[in-house]
Tab-separated table of C-alpha atoms and ligand atoms in Angstrom:
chain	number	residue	atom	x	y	z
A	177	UNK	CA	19.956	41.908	71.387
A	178	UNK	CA	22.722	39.367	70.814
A	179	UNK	CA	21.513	35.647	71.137
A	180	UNK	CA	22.374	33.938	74.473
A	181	UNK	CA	22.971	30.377	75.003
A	182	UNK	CA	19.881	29.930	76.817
A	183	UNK	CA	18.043	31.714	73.708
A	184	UNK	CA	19.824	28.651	71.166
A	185	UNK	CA	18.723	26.160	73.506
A	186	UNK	CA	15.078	27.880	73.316
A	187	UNK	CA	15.366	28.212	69.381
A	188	UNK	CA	16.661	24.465	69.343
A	189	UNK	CA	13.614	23.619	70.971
A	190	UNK	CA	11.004	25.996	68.858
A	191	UNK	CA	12.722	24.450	65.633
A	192	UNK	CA	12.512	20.956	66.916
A	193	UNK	CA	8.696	21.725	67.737
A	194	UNK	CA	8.137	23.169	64.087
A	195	UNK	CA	10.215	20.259	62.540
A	196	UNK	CA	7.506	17.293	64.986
A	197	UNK	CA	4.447	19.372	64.073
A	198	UNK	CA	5.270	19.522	60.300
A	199	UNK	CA	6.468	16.055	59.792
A	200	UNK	CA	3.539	14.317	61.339
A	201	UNK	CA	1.265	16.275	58.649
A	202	UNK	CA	-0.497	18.738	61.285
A	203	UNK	CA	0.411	21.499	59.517
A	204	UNK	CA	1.458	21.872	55.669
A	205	UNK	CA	4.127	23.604	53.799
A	206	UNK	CA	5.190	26.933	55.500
A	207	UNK	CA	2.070	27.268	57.239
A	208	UNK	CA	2.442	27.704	60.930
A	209	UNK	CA	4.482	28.564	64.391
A	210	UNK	CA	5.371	27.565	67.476
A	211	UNK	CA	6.928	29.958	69.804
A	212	UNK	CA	8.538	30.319	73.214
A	213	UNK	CA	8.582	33.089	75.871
A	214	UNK	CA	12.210	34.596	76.501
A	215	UNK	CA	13.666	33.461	80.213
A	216	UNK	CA	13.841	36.989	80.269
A	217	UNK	CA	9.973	36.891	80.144
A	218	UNK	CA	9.964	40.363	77.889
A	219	UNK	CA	10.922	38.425	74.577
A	220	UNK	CA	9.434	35.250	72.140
A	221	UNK	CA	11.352	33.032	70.308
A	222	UNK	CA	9.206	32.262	67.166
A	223	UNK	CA	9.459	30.682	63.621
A	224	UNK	CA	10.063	33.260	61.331
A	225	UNK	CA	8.774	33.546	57.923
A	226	UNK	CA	9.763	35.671	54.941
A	227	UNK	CA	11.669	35.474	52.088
A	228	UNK	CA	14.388	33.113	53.277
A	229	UNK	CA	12.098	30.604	55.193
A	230	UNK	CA	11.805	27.049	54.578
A	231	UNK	CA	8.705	24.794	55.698
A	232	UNK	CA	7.617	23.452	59.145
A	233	UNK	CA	8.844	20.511	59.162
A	234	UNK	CA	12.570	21.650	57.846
A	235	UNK	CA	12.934	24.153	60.291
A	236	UNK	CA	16.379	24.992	61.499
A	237	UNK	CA	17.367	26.857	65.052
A	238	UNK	CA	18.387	29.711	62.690
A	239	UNK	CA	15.098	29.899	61.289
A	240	UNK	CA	13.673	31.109	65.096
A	241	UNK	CA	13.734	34.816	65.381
A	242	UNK	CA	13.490	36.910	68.191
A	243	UNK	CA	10.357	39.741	68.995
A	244	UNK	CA	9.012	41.545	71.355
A	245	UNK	CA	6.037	41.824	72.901
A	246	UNK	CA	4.651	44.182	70.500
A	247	UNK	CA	5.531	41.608	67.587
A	248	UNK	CA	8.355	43.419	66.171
A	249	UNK	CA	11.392	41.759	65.007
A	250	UNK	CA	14.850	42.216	67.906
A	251	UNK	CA	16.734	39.541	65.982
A	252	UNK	CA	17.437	36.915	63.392
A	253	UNK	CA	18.560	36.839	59.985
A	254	UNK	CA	17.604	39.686	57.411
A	255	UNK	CA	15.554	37.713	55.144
A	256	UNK	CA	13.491	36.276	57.876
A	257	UNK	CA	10.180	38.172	59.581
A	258	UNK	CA	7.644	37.819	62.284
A	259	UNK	CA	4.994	36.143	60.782
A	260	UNK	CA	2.106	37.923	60.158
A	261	UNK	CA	0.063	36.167	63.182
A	262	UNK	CA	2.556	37.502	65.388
A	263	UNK	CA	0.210	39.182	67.341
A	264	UNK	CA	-1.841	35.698	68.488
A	265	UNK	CA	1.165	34.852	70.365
A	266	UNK	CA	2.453	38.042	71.934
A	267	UNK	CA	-1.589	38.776	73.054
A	268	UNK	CA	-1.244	35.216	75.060
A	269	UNK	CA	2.141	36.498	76.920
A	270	UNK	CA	1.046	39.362	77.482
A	271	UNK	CA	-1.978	38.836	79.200
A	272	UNK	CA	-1.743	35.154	80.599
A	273	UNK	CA	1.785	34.894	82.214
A	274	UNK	CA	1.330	30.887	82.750
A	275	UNK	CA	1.937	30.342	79.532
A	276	UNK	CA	5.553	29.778	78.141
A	277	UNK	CA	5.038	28.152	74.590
A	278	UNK	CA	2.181	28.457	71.691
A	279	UNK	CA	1.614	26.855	68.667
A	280	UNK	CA	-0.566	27.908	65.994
A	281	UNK	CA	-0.953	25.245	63.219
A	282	UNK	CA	-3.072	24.570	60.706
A	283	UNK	CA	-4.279	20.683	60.956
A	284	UNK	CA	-6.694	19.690	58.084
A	285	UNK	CA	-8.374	16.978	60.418
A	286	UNK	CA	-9.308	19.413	63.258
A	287	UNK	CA	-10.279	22.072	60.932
A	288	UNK	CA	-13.201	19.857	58.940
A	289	UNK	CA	-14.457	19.639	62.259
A	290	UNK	CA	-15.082	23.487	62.560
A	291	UNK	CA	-15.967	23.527	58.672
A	292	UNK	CA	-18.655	21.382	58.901
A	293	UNK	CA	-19.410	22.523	62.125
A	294	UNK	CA	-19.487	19.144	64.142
A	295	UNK	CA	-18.479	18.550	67.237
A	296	UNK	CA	-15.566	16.634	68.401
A	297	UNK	CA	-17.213	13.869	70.611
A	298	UNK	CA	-15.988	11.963	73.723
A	299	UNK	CA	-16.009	8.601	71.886
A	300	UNK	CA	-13.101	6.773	74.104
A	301	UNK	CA	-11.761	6.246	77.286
A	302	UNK	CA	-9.050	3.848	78.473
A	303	UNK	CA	-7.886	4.232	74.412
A	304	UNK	CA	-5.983	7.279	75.155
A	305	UNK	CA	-7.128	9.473	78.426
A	306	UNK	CA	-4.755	11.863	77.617
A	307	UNK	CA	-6.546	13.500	74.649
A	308	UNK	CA	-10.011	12.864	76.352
A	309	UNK	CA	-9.156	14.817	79.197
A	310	UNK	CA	-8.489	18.033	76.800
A	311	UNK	CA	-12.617	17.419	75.512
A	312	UNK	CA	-13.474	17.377	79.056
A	313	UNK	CA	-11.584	20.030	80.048
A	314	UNK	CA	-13.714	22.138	77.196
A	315	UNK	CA	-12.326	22.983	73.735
A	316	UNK	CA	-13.262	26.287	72.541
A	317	UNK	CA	-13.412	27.538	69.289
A	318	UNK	CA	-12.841	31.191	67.771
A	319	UNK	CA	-15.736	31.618	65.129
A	320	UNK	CA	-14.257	33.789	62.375
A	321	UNK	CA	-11.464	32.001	59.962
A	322	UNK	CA	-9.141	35.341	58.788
A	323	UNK	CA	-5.735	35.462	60.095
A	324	UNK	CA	-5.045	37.215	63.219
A	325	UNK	CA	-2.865	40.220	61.940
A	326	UNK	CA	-3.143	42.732	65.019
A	327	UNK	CA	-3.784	42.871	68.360
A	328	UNK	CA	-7.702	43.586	67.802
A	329	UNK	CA	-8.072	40.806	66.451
A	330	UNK	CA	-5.787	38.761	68.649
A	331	UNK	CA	-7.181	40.186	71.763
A	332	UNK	CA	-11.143	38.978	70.409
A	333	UNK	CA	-9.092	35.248	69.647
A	334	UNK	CA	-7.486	35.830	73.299
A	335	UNK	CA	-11.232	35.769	74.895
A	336	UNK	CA	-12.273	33.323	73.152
A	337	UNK	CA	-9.939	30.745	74.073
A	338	UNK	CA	-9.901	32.191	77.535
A	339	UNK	CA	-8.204	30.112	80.342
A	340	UNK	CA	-8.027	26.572	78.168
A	341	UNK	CA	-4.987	25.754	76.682
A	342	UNK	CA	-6.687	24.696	73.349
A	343	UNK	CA	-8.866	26.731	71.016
A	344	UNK	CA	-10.097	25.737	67.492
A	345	UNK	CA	-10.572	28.411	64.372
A	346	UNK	CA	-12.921	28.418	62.124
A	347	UNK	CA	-11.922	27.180	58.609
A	348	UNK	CA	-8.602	28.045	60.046
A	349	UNK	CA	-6.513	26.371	62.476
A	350	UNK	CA	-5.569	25.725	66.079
A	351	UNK	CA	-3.776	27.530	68.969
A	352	UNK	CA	-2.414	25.468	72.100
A	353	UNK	CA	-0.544	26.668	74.747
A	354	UNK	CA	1.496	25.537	77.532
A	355	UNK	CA	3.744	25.527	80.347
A	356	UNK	CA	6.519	24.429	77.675
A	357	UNK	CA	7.047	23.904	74.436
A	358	UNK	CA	6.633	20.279	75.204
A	359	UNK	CA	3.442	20.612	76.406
A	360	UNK	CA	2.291	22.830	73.990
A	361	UNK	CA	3.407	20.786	71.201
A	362	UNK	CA	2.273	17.236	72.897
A	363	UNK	CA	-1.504	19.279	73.377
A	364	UNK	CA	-1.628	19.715	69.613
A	365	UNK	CA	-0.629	16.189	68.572
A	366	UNK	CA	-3.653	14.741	71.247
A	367	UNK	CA	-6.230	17.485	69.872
A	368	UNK	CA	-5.199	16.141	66.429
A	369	UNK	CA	-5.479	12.483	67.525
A	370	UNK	CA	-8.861	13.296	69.011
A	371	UNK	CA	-10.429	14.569	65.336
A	372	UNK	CA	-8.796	11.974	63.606
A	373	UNK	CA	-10.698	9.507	66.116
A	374	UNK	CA	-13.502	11.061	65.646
A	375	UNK	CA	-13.094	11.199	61.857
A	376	UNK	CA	-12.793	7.443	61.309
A	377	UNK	CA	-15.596	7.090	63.792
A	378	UNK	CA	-18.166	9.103	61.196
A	379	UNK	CA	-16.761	7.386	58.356
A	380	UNK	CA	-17.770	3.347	59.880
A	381	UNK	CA	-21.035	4.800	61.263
A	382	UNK	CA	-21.975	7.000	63.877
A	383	UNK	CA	-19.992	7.955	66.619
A	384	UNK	CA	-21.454	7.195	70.134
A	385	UNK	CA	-20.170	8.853	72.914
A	386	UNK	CA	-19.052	7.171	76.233
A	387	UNK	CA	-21.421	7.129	78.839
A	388	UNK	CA	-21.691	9.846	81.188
A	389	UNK	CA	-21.092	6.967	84.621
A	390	UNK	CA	-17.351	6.811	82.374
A	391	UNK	CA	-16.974	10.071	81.882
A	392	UNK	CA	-17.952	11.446	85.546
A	393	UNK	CA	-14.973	8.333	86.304
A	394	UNK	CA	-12.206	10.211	84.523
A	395	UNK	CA	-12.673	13.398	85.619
A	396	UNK	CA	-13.044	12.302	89.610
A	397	UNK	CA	-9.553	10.432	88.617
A	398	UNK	CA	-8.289	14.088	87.171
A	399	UNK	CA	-9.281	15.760	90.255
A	400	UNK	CA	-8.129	13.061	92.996
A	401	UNK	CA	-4.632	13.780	90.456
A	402	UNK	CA	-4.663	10.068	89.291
A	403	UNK	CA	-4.786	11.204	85.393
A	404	UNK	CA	-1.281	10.148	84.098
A	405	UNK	CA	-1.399	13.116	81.100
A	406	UNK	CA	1.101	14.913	82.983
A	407	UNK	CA	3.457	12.224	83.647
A	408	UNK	CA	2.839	11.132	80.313
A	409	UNK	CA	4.166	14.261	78.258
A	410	UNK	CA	7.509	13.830	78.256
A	411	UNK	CA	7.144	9.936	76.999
A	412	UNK	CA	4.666	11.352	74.547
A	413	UNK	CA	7.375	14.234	73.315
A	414	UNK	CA	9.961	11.747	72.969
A	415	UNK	CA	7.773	9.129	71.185
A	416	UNK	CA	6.476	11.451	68.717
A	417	UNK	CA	9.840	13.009	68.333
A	418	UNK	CA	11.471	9.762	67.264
A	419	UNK	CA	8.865	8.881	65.096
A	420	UNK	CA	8.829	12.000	62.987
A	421	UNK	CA	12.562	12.082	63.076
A	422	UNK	CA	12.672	15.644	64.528
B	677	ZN	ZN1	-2.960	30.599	60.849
């Protein structure tokens, strides 16, 4: 399939994800995607790896290859391949048609949290709703730490993370996924903002969680649709885009 100008906007985007992601440290060296479904719905835009790829946070539009649904390779560069986690995102568009963009990163922060098995706590409010909401909201995590190299595996990740839009693995990583690549991206940086909260928190003493009267609060304020997360995204994109120099 020959690339479209909606599909180099798309890879523009996925690139520009990668290139946030990687320069804010949530992710090192080459480890790491962020993919978009097609407009055509039957296609993913994805950073490629292989032979010719460069790291995260130097990703280039080119660098974005095209699969399908099964995880094969429709079109990009020669020296570039789906990565081997492929299946992960194709397993997510194929069975939850919400989504439009995932991102699978590896952040060091969130992932001592699953190695040491300790939970990420609801420690603030008013200091940044935003990434509160996603603890309230639940944040599962998928127990085993190998890579998810077929759809087997992807589908047991898949249930797992279920409906949420954030899942934690093991020793591993973290999947988020959205209604854009926006979204999916912005979801990553707040999970990542919400461990290292919680990691300073352990370091000065022990980390006490908000009290319940608070946190009953912020979710009646989610449900009545006064949380500002949503409006907040695109500020949040931006902001984090500047600052990383994507
Ligand atoms: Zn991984």
């Amino acid at each position: 399939m020959a690339p479209t100008d909606a599909h180099s906007d798309a890879r523009e985007l996925v690139a520009k994800s990668c290139r946030m992601l990687g320069g804010l440290g949530l992710t090192k060296a080459a480890t790491g995607h962020v993919s978009q479904r097609s407009p055509d719905g039957k296609h993913v835009l994805i950073r490629a790896r292989g032979r010719d790829e460069i790291g995260v946070r130097y990703t280039t539009a080119e660098q974005v290859i095209m699969v399908d649904l099964d995880g094969k390779k429709v079109d990009g560069a020669d020296g570039l391949a789906a990565p081997s986690e492929v299946y992960l995102h194709a397993h997510l568009y194929r069975t939850r048609p919400e989504v439009q963009s995932v991102v699978h990163i590896h952040p060091p922060t969130v992932v001592l949290f699953t190695i040491c098995e300790m939970p990420l706590q609801p420690i603030y409010g008013g200091y940044d709703p935003g990434s509160l909401d996603l603890l309230l909201k639940g944040i599962p995590t998928y127990g085993r730490s190998i890579t998810i190299t077929n759809f087997e595996l992807a589908k047991e990740f898949g249930a797992a993370m279920g409906d949420k839009n954030v899942c934690l693995m093991r020793g591993h990583g973290i999947t988020t996924a959205g209604a854009s690549v926006e979204e999916a991206t912005v979801t990553a940086i707040r999970l990542n903002e919400l461990a290292e909260m919680n990691f300073r928190a352990h370091q000065l003493g022990t980390p006490k969680p908000i009290s319940d009267e608070d946190i009953a609060e912020f979710q009646r304020r989610r449900n009545r649709g006064e949380s500002k997360g949503a409006v907040h995204m695109n500020s949040t994109w931006r902001y984090y885009a500047d600052l990383s120099g994507a």
